[in-house]
Structures are given as C-alpha cells and as structure tokens.
mmCIF file of C-alpha atoms in Angstrom:
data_model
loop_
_atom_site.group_PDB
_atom_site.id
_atom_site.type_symbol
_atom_site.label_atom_id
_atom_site.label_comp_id
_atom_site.label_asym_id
_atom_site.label_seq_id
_atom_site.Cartn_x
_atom_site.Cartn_y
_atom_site.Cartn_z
ATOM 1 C CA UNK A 997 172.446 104.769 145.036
ATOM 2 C CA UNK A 998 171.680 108.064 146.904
ATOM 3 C CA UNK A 999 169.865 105.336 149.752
ATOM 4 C CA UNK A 1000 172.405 103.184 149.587
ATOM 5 C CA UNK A 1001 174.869 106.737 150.817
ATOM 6 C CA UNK A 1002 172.227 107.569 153.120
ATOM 7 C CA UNK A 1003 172.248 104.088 154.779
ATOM 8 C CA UNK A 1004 176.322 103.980 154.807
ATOM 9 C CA UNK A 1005 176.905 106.973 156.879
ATOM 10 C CA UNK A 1006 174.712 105.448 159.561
ATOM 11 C CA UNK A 1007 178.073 102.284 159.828
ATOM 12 C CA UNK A 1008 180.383 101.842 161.623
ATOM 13 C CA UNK A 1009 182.734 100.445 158.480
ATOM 14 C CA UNK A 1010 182.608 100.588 155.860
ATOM 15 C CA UNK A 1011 185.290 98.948 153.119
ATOM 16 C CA UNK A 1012 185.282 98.871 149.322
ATOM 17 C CA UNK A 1013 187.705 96.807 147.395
ATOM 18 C CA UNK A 1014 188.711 98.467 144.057
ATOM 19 C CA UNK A 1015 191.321 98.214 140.961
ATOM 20 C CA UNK A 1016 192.524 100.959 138.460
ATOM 21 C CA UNK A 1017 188.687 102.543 139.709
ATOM 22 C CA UNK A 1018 186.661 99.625 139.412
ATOM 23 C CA UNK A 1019 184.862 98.319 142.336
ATOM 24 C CA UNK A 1020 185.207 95.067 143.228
ATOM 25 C CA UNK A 1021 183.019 94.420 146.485
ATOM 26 C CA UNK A 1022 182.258 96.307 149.632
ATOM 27 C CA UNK A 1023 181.536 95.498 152.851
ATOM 28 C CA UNK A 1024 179.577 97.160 155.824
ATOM 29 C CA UNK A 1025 179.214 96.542 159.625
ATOM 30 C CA UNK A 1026 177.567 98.294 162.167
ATOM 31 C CA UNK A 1027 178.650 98.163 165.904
ATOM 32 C CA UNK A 1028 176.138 97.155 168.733
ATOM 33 C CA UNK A 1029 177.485 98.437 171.760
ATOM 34 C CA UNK A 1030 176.078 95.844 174.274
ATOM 35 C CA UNK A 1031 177.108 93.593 174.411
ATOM 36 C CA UNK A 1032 179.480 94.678 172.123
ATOM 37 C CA UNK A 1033 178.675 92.636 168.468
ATOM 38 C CA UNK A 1034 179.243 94.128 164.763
ATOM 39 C CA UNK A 1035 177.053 92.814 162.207
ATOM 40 C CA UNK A 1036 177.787 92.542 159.007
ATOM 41 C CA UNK A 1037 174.893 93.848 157.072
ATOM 42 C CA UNK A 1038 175.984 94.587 153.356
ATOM 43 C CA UNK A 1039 178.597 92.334 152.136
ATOM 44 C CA UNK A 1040 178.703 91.392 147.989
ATOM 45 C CA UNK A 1041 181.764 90.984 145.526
ATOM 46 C CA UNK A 1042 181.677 91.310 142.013
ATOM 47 C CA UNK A 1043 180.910 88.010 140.289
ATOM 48 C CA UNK A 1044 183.706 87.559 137.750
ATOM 49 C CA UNK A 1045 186.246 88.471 140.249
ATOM 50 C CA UNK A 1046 184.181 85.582 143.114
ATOM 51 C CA UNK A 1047 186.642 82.895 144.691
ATOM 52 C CA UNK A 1048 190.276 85.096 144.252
ATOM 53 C CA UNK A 1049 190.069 86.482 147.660
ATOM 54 C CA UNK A 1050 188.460 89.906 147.459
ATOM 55 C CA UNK A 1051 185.560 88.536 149.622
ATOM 56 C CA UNK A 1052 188.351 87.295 152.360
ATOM 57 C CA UNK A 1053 190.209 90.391 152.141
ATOM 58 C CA UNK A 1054 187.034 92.449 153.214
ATOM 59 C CA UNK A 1055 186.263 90.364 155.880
ATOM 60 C CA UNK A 1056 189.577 90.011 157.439
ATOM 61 C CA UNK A 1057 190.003 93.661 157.368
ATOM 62 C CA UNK A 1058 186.196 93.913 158.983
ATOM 63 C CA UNK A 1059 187.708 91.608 161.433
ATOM 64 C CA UNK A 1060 191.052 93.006 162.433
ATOM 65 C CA UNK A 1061 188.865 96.718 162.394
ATOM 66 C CA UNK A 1062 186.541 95.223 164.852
ATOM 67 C CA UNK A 1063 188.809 93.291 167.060
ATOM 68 C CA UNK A 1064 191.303 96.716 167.344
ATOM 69 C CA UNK A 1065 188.029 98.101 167.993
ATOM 70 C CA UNK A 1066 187.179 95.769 171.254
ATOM 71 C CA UNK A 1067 184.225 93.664 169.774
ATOM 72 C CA UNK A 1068 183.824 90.305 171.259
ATOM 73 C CA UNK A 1069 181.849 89.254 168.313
ATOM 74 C CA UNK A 1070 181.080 89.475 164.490
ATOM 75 C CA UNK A 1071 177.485 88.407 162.826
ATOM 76 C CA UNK A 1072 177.133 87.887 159.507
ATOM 77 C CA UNK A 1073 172.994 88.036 157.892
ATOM 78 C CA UNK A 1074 172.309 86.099 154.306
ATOM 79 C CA UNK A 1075 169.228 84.591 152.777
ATOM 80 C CA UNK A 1076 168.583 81.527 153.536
ATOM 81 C CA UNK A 1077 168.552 80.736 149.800
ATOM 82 C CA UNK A 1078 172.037 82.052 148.982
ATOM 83 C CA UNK A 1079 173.789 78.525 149.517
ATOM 84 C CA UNK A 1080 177.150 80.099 148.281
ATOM 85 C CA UNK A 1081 177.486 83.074 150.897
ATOM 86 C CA UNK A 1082 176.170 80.510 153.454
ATOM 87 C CA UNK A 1083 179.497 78.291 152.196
ATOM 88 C CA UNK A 1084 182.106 81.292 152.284
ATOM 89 C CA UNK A 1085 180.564 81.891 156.048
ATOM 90 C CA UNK A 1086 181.135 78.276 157.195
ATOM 91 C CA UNK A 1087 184.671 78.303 155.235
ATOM 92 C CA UNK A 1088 185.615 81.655 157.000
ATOM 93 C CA UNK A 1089 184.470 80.046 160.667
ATOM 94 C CA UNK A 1090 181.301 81.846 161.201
ATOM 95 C CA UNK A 1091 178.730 79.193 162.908
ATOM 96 C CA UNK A 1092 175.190 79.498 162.297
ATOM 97 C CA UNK A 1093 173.305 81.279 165.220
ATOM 98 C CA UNK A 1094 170.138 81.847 164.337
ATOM 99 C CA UNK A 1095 167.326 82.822 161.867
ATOM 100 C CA UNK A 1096 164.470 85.720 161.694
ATOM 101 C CA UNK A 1097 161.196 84.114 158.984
ATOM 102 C CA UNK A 1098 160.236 88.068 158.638
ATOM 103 C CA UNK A 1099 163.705 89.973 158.105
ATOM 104 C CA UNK A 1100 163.750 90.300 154.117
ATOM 105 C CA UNK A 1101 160.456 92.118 152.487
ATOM 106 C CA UNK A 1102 160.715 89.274 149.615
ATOM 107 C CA UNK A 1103 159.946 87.242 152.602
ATOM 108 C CA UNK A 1104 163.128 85.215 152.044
ATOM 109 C CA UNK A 1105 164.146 83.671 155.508
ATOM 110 C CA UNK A 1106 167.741 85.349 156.908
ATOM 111 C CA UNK A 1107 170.104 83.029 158.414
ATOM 112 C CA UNK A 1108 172.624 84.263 160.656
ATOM 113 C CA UNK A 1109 176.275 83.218 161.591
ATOM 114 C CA UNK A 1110 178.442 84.317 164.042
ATOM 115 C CA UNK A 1111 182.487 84.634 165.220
ATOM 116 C CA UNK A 1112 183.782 85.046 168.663
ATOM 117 C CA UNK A 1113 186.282 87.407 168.038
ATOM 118 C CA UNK A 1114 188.255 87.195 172.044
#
C-alpha cells in the first residue's frame, strides 16, 4: 500500500469510488504533455459490485477531468489476457492502438486502446 501512495502522488488524477467507507474502484491517469495524451494506468473495480456502473462512472469523470483539462486524447493499458477489461474498453469507445511484448514483469503482453477526446 505505502508504493501504491508513493506511485499516486506522481498522477495527474486520481478518483476513488466509495459507499458508507467502502471502496469500490479507483482510477488513475497521468498527463503527457506532448502531445498532450492521459493514460490511464491503474483502473480496477471491486468484483461484486462489476457491471452496475462504478467502472463507467470513473471513466467518464477521467474523461470530462481530462477534456476540461485540454487533452486531445485518453489511453487506456490492460493485459492482453484480461478479455473483460479489453470488452468494457471497446464498449466505452476506446480503439485498440497498439501493444508493448515487454511492459508487464509477468511478461503478460499489454494491449493498448485509445479515445480522441476533440
């Protein structure tokens, strides 16, 4: 937990979805000035609360936050093997962009999907 703080402060965003104190999800984006592209780097929700719209709540307020914020474009990073987040990107209108074969130290292959946000 104490890296995960660490890491955090270095965002941009950073937005947690609770109730009555429990946490829900959180997402986190950081902001790369040129050419002017957040990228969504942490981004999980809870699984018994999955598919009620915590995980489009986050990202529409990651959206609207980087849009006010004058990004041109949002990227979102999974594993290649997580077929559901790789769903919820495609539903949401992110379009796959690209992939890196040594991002993840499991070696898992990230896949990356991106919105033009003007």
């Amino acid at each position: 937990i104490h890296l995960l703080a660490v890491d955090w402060k270095q965002r941009a965003l950073v937005i947690v979805a609770e109730v009555a104190g429990g946490l829900l999800g959180y997402l986190t984006l950081t902001h790369v000035i040129t050419p002017q592209v957040g990228v969504i780097a942490d981004f999980a929700v809870d699984r018994k609360v999955r598919r009620r719209g915590v995980g489009t709540s986050l990202l529409g307020a990651a959206r609207d936050w980087a849009t006010r914020s004058g990004l041109q474009r949002l990227i979102i990073e999974t594993q290649s093997k997580n077929f559901p987040a790789i769903c919820f990107c495609q539903r949401k209108g992110f379009a796959y962009c690209g992939y890196n074969d040594r991002y993840y130290g499991s070696q898992d292959i990230a896949l990356f999907f991106g919105m033009k946000l003007r």
